[in-house]
Amino acid sequence: MPIRERVLMGPGPSNPYPEVMQALARPVVGHLDPDFLAILDETCDRLRSVFRTSNALTLPISGTGSAGMEAAFVNVVGPGDSVVIGVNGLFGERMCDVASRCGAEVVRVDEEWGRAIDPQRLLSAHPAPKVIAVLHAETSTGVANDVEPLGEGKGDALLLVDCVTSLGGIQVEVDAWGIDIAYSGTQKCLGVPPGLAPLTVSDRARQRFVERSQSWYLDLSMISDYVGAARRYHHTAPISMVYALHAGLGTLLAEGLDASWARHEATGRALQRGLEKLGFRLFAEEDHRLPELTTAWLPPGLDDADARRTLLNHYGIEVGGGVGEFAGKMWRIGCMGHTARPGNVTLLLGALEELLAP
Ligand code: PLP
């Protein structure tokens, strides 16, 4: 069945870079082939550059962003450990679920959806937590949470940060901000299809791994050998997805991180200004509004399902709906990775203008 190309402006996958699509067509070789291992090693180096870290344990986990989240928790959280988690959206809730399945004593710091979490509330929520965890970019609300003050004030705690919707799109500084564990997904601002979860872990966090992770597949004390020189851990890597990530990171680094952040900022803000002119009211608080993921209340007269169907079928544009209590009332519009181009913003705003015309 033929599948038409789309302009992917949802909170899900963005359009992959053309170089990435070419990389997916490269010959599949064995998972221990020296040519593949060279690409895997270079992919890990590129991830270090993009995460801005020198962490030796930096690799693409075979699985989507959720595998990154689970790998981050199951290796450092065991029964009875205190874990402070910031919750101002769906993915903060998900972190609580993952941590509680590890047997953690979860200390939630809730904030209204659409608002950022005050870092001081996270720092003072527990006298000596093992982990403080937060979303850098909450995809369900379009809000950026401040991370840097958490690194400054974390004390003995490990700082765990979800960078699924931030990496490549806004500034992420793993070493400079004192982040111990960060993970992402390939499909958003990295411009690669879904399927891998970039992950980086500090030496400090490695020294505090639980003795026996509750996941076998995501046990980093085994997986670390997959990327180390010894390669004792058997893993049939998803070869083509590693090619794709290697190419996407190459494109991003050739553009330059600063330039990519500036491109996401310019296109995201242009979209937000245009939406406001069309009568949409933006949802996320202004000071912490992400450029790469915009949330907006639908203007009167625009039916959620009808409008999104027309955008998809007549204009080839995908946008995302609201989640939870915001379903049917709010949209989530991505401007991420290769999608973050002025032409796509103009196309969507033009289509919406036609849809809203009396
Ligand atoms: N964390 C955040 C912030 C996300 O936006 C997502 C997915 O959109 C995930 C985690 C889970 O990633 P995946 O759907 O790739 O498993």
Coordinates of C-alpha atoms and ligand atoms in Angstrom, one line a residue:
M1 CA 0.0 0.0 0.0
P2 CA 1.5 3.4 -0.9
I3 CA 2.1 5.8 1.9
R4 CA 2.1 9.5 1.1
E5 CA 4.8 11.8 2.3
R6 CA 3.7 14.2 5.1
V7 CA 4.9 17.4 6.7
L8 CA 5.3 16.0 10.2
M9 CA 4.3 18.8 12.6
G10 CA 3.0 16.6 15.4
P11 CA 4.6 15.9 18.8
G12 CA 5.6 12.5 17.4
P13 CA 8.2 12.0 14.7
S14 CA 9.5 14.9 12.7
N15 CA 10.6 14.6 9.1
P16 CA 14.0 12.9 8.9
Y17 CA 16.9 14.7 7.2
P18 CA 17.5 13.5 3.6
E19 CA 20.9 12.2 4.6
V20 CA 19.2 10.0 7.1
M21 CA 16.9 8.4 4.5
Q22 CA 20.0 7.7 2.3
A23 CA 21.8 6.1 5.2
L24 CA 18.9 3.8 5.8
A25 CA 19.5 2.3 2.3
R26 CA 23.1 1.4 3.1
P27 CA 24.0 -2.3 2.9
V28 CA 23.2 -4.3 6.0
V29 CA 26.3 -5.9 7.4
G30 CA 26.9 -8.1 10.4
H31 CA 26.7 -6.6 13.9
L32 CA 30.4 -7.4 14.5
D33 CA 31.5 -6.3 11.0
P34 CA 34.4 -3.8 11.5
D35 CA 32.8 -1.3 9.2
F36 CA 29.7 -1.3 11.4
L37 CA 31.6 -1.1 14.6
A38 CA 33.5 1.9 13.3
I39 CA 30.1 3.6 12.6
L40 CA 28.8 2.6 16.0
D41 CA 31.9 4.1 17.8
E42 CA 31.6 7.3 15.7
T43 CA 27.9 7.5 16.6
C44 CA 28.7 7.3 20.3
D45 CA 31.3 10.1 19.8
R46 CA 28.8 12.2 18.0
L47 CA 26.3 11.6 20.8
R48 CA 28.9 12.9 23.2
S49 CA 29.2 16.1 21.2
V50 CA 25.5 16.6 21.0
F51 CA 24.9 15.9 24.7
R52 CA 28.0 18.1 25.4
T53 CA 29.6 15.4 27.6
S54 CA 32.8 13.4 28.0
N55 CA 30.9 10.5 29.6
A56 CA 32.4 7.2 28.5
L57 CA 29.1 5.5 28.9
T58 CA 27.2 7.2 26.0
L59 CA 25.3 5.1 23.6
P60 CA 22.1 4.5 21.6
I61 CA 19.9 2.1 23.5
S62 CA 18.0 -0.2 21.1
G63 CA 14.4 0.9 21.7
T64 CA 12.4 4.1 21.6
G65 CA 12.6 7.0 24.0
S66 CA 10.7 5.0 26.7
A67 CA 13.6 2.5 26.7
G68 CA 15.9 5.4 27.5
M69 CA 13.6 6.4 30.4
E70 CA 13.4 2.9 31.7
A71 CA 17.2 2.3 31.3
A72 CA 17.8 5.5 33.2
F73 CA 15.7 4.5 36.2
V74 CA 16.3 0.7 36.5
N75 CA 20.0 1.0 36.8
V76 CA 20.1 3.5 39.6
V77 CA 16.8 3.0 41.5
G78 CA 16.1 0.0 43.7
P79 CA 13.5 -0.9 46.4
G80 CA 13.2 1.8 49.0
D81 CA 15.3 4.5 47.2
S82 CA 14.0 8.0 47.5
V83 CA 13.3 9.6 44.1
V84 CA 12.1 13.1 43.7
I85 CA 10.2 13.6 40.4
G86 CA 8.9 16.8 38.9
V87 CA 5.4 16.2 37.4
N88 CA 3.9 18.9 35.2
G89 CA 2.7 16.7 32.4
L90 CA 2.1 13.2 31.0
F91 CA 5.8 12.2 30.8
G92 CA 6.4 13.2 34.4
E93 CA 3.6 10.9 35.4
R94 CA 5.3 8.2 33.4
M95 CA 8.5 8.7 35.2
C96 CA 6.6 8.2 38.5
D97 CA 5.2 4.9 37.2
V98 CA 8.6 3.6 36.1
A99 CA 10.3 4.6 39.4
S100 CA 7.6 3.1 41.5
R101 CA 7.9 -0.2 39.5
C102 CA 11.5 -0.2 40.7
G103 CA 10.2 -0.1 44.3
A104 CA 11.2 3.5 44.8
E105 CA 9.7 5.8 47.4
V106 CA 8.5 8.4 44.9
V107 CA 8.3 12.0 46.1
R108 CA 6.2 13.9 43.6
V109 CA 6.6 17.6 43.1
D110 CA 3.4 18.5 41.1
E111 CA 2.9 21.7 39.1
E112 CA 0.0 22.8 37.1
W113 CA 0.2 21.6 33.5
G114 CA 1.4 24.4 31.3
R115 CA 3.7 25.9 34.0
A116 CA 7.3 25.1 34.8
I117 CA 8.4 23.6 38.0
D118 CA 10.3 25.8 40.4
P119 CA 13.7 24.1 40.8
Q120 CA 13.9 25.0 44.5
R121 CA 10.8 23.0 45.2
L122 CA 12.5 19.9 43.7
L123 CA 15.7 20.6 45.7
S124 CA 13.8 20.9 49.0
A125 CA 11.3 18.1 48.5
H126 CA 13.4 15.5 50.3
P127 CA 16.5 15.9 52.6
A128 CA 18.6 13.2 50.9
P129 CA 17.1 11.7 47.7
K130 CA 19.1 9.2 45.7
V131 CA 17.7 10.7 42.4
I132 CA 16.1 14.0 41.3
A133 CA 14.4 13.5 38.0
V134 CA 12.8 16.0 35.7
L135 CA 11.6 16.5 32.1
H136 CA 13.7 19.1 30.3
A137 CA 11.0 19.5 27.7
E138 CA 7.4 18.3 28.5
T139 CA 6.0 17.2 25.2
S140 CA 2.4 17.0 26.6
T141 CA 2.4 20.8 27.5
G142 CA 5.2 22.5 25.5
V143 CA 6.9 23.6 28.7
A144 CA 10.7 23.8 29.4
N145 CA 11.8 23.0 33.0
D146 CA 15.0 24.7 34.3
V147 CA 17.7 22.1 34.7
E148 CA 20.9 24.1 35.5
P149 CA 19.9 25.1 39.1
L150 CA 19.2 21.4 39.8
G151 CA 22.8 20.5 39.0
E152 CA 24.1 23.3 41.2
G153 CA 21.9 22.3 44.2
K154 CA 21.6 18.5 43.9
G155 CA 24.2 17.7 46.6
D156 CA 24.6 13.9 46.8
A157 CA 21.6 13.2 44.6
L158 CA 21.9 12.0 41.0
L159 CA 20.3 14.3 38.5
L160 CA 18.3 12.4 35.8
V161 CA 16.9 14.4 32.9
D162 CA 14.5 13.5 30.0
C163 CA 15.8 15.2 26.9
V164 CA 13.6 13.4 24.4
T165 CA 12.1 16.7 23.0
S166 CA 15.0 19.0 23.8
L167 CA 18.2 17.3 22.4
G168 CA 19.3 19.1 19.2
G169 CA 16.4 21.7 19.4
I170 CA 17.4 23.7 22.5
Q171 CA 20.5 24.0 24.6
V172 CA 21.4 20.8 26.5
E173 CA 24.7 20.8 28.5
V174 CA 25.1 17.5 30.3
D175 CA 28.5 18.2 31.9
A176 CA 28.2 21.9 32.5
W177 CA 24.8 21.5 34.1
G178 CA 25.8 18.6 36.3
I179 CA 23.4 16.1 34.7
D180 CA 24.2 12.5 35.7
I181 CA 21.9 10.6 33.4
A182 CA 20.2 11.9 30.3
Y183 CA 18.3 10.2 27.6
S184 CA 16.6 11.2 24.4
G185 CA 14.7 9.7 21.4
T186 CA 15.8 9.8 17.8
Q187 CA 12.6 11.0 16.2
K188 CA 12.2 14.6 17.4
C189 CA 14.9 17.3 17.1
L190 CA 17.6 14.8 15.9
G191 CA 15.7 14.3 12.6
V192 CA 15.9 10.5 12.6
P193 CA 13.0 8.0 12.6
P194 CA 11.9 6.5 15.9
G195 CA 13.7 3.5 17.2
L196 CA 16.8 4.4 19.3
A197 CA 17.2 6.1 22.6
P198 CA 20.5 8.0 23.0
L199 CA 21.7 7.7 26.6
T200 CA 24.6 9.2 28.6
V201 CA 25.6 8.3 32.2
S202 CA 28.3 10.0 34.3
D203 CA 31.0 8.0 36.1
R204 CA 29.4 9.2 39.4
A205 CA 26.1 7.5 38.5
R206 CA 27.9 4.4 37.3
Q207 CA 29.4 4.0 40.8
R208 CA 25.9 4.1 42.2
F209 CA 24.3 1.5 40.0
V210 CA 22.0 -0.9 41.8
E211 CA 23.6 -4.4 42.3
R212 CA 21.0 -6.1 40.1
S213 CA 18.9 -4.1 37.7
Q214 CA 15.2 -5.1 37.6
S215 CA 15.5 -5.2 33.8
W216 CA 17.7 -7.7 32.1
Y217 CA 17.5 -6.1 28.6
L218 CA 18.3 -2.6 29.9
D219 CA 21.0 -3.6 32.4
L220 CA 23.7 -1.1 31.7
S221 CA 26.5 -3.0 33.5
M222 CA 26.1 -5.6 30.7
I223 CA 25.2 -3.2 27.8
S224 CA 28.2 -1.0 28.5
D225 CA 30.3 -3.9 27.0
Y226 CA 28.4 -3.5 23.7
V227 CA 30.1 -0.2 23.1
G228 CA 33.4 -0.8 25.0
A229 CA 36.5 -2.2 23.4
A230 CA 36.0 -5.7 24.7
R231 CA 32.5 -6.2 23.1
R232 CA 31.8 -9.1 25.3
Y233 CA 28.0 -8.4 25.4
H234 CA 26.2 -10.1 22.6
H235 CA 23.7 -7.7 21.0
T236 CA 22.4 -7.8 17.4
A237 CA 22.3 -4.1 17.0
P238 CA 19.6 -2.5 14.8
I239 CA 22.3 -1.8 12.1
S240 CA 20.2 0.4 9.8
M241 CA 18.9 2.5 12.6
V242 CA 22.5 3.1 13.8
Y243 CA 23.4 4.2 10.3
A244 CA 20.4 6.6 10.4
L245 CA 21.4 8.0 13.8
H246 CA 25.0 8.4 12.7
A247 CA 23.9 10.3 9.6
G248 CA 21.4 12.5 11.5
L249 CA 24.0 13.5 14.1
G250 CA 26.4 14.1 11.3
T251 CA 24.0 16.5 9.7
L252 CA 23.2 18.2 13.0
L253 CA 26.9 18.7 13.9
A254 CA 27.7 19.9 10.4
E255 CA 25.0 22.6 10.8
G256 CA 26.4 23.3 14.3
L257 CA 24.4 23.0 17.6
D258 CA 24.1 26.8 18.0
A259 CA 22.8 27.1 14.4
S260 CA 20.3 24.3 15.0
W261 CA 19.1 25.8 18.3
A262 CA 18.7 29.2 16.5
R263 CA 16.8 27.6 13.6
H264 CA 14.4 25.9 16.1
E265 CA 14.0 29.1 18.0
A266 CA 13.3 31.2 14.8
T267 CA 10.8 28.8 13.2
G268 CA 9.0 27.9 16.5
R269 CA 8.5 31.6 17.5
A270 CA 7.3 32.5 13.9
L271 CA 4.8 29.7 14.2
Q272 CA 3.7 31.0 17.7
R273 CA 3.3 34.6 16.4
G274 CA 1.3 33.4 13.4
L275 CA -1.0 31.2 15.5
E276 CA -1.8 34.1 17.8
K277 CA -2.6 36.3 14.8
L278 CA -5.1 33.6 13.6
G279 CA -6.8 33.6 17.0
F280 CA -5.1 30.7 18.8
R281 CA -4.2 31.3 22.4
L282 CA -0.9 29.8 23.4
F283 CA -1.0 27.4 26.4
A284 CA 2.5 27.1 27.9
E285 CA 3.6 29.9 30.2
E286 CA 5.5 32.5 28.2
D287 CA 8.9 32.4 30.1
H288 CA 9.2 28.6 29.7
R289 CA 7.6 28.1 26.3
L290 CA 9.5 25.6 24.1
P291 CA 10.1 26.8 20.5
E292 CA 10.1 23.3 19.1
L293 CA 6.8 22.1 20.5
T294 CA 3.9 24.6 20.6
T295 CA 0.7 24.0 22.5
A296 CA -2.3 26.2 21.7
W297 CA -6.0 26.3 22.5
L298 CA -8.2 25.9 19.5
P299 CA -10.0 29.1 18.4
P300 CA -13.8 29.1 18.4
G301 CA -15.3 27.5 15.3
L302 CA -12.4 25.1 14.7
D303 CA -13.4 21.5 15.3
D304 CA -10.4 19.4 16.5
A305 CA -11.0 16.2 14.6
D306 CA -12.3 17.8 11.4
A307 CA -9.5 20.3 11.2
R308 CA -6.8 17.8 11.8
R309 CA -8.3 15.4 9.2
T310 CA -8.5 18.2 6.6
L311 CA -4.9 19.3 7.3
L312 CA -3.7 15.7 6.8
N313 CA -5.8 14.8 3.8
H314 CA -5.8 18.1 1.9
Y315 CA -2.5 19.6 2.8
G316 CA -0.5 16.6 3.9
I317 CA 0.3 18.2 7.3
E318 CA 0.2 16.3 10.6
V319 CA -0.4 18.2 13.8
G320 CA -1.1 16.6 17.2
G321 CA -4.1 16.8 19.5
G322 CA -4.1 17.6 23.2
V323 CA -3.8 14.8 25.8
G324 CA -5.8 14.1 28.9
E325 CA -8.3 16.8 29.8
F326 CA -7.0 18.9 26.9
A327 CA -8.1 16.4 24.2
G328 CA -10.3 18.1 21.7
K329 CA -9.5 21.6 23.0
M330 CA -5.8 22.0 22.4
W331 CA -3.2 21.2 19.7
R332 CA 0.4 20.3 19.9
I333 CA 2.5 21.4 16.9
G334 CA 6.1 20.4 16.4
C335 CA 8.7 22.3 14.6
M336 CA 11.6 19.8 15.1
G337 CA 14.6 18.5 13.3
H338 CA 14.3 18.7 9.5
T339 CA 10.7 19.9 9.9
A340 CA 11.8 23.2 11.5
R341 CA 12.0 25.2 8.3
P342 CA 10.2 28.5 7.5
G343 CA 8.5 27.0 4.5
N344 CA 6.7 24.5 6.7
V345 CA 5.5 27.2 9.1
T346 CA 4.2 29.2 6.2
L347 CA 2.4 26.2 4.7
L348 CA 0.7 25.4 8.0
L349 CA -0.3 29.0 8.8
G350 CA -1.6 29.3 5.2
A351 CA -3.7 26.1 5.5
L352 CA -5.1 27.3 8.8
E353 CA -6.0 30.6 7.4
E354 CA -8.0 28.9 4.7
L355 CA -9.7 26.6 7.2
L356 CA -10.7 29.5 9.4
A357 CA -12.0 31.7 6.5
P358 CA -15.7 32.4 6.9
Ligands
PLP1 N1 9.6 11.4 27.1 C1 9.1 12.4 26.4 C2 9.3 13.8 26.8 C3 8.4 12.2 25.2 O1 7.9 13.2 24.5 C4 8.3 10.8 24.8 C5 7.5 10.5 23.5 O2 7.0 11.4 22.9 C6 8.8 9.8 25.6 C7 9.5 10.2 26.7 C8 8.7 8.4 25.1 O3 9.3 8.2 23.9 P1 8.9 7.1 22.9 O4 7.5 7.4 22.5 O5 9.9 7.3 21.8 O6 9.0 5.8 23.6

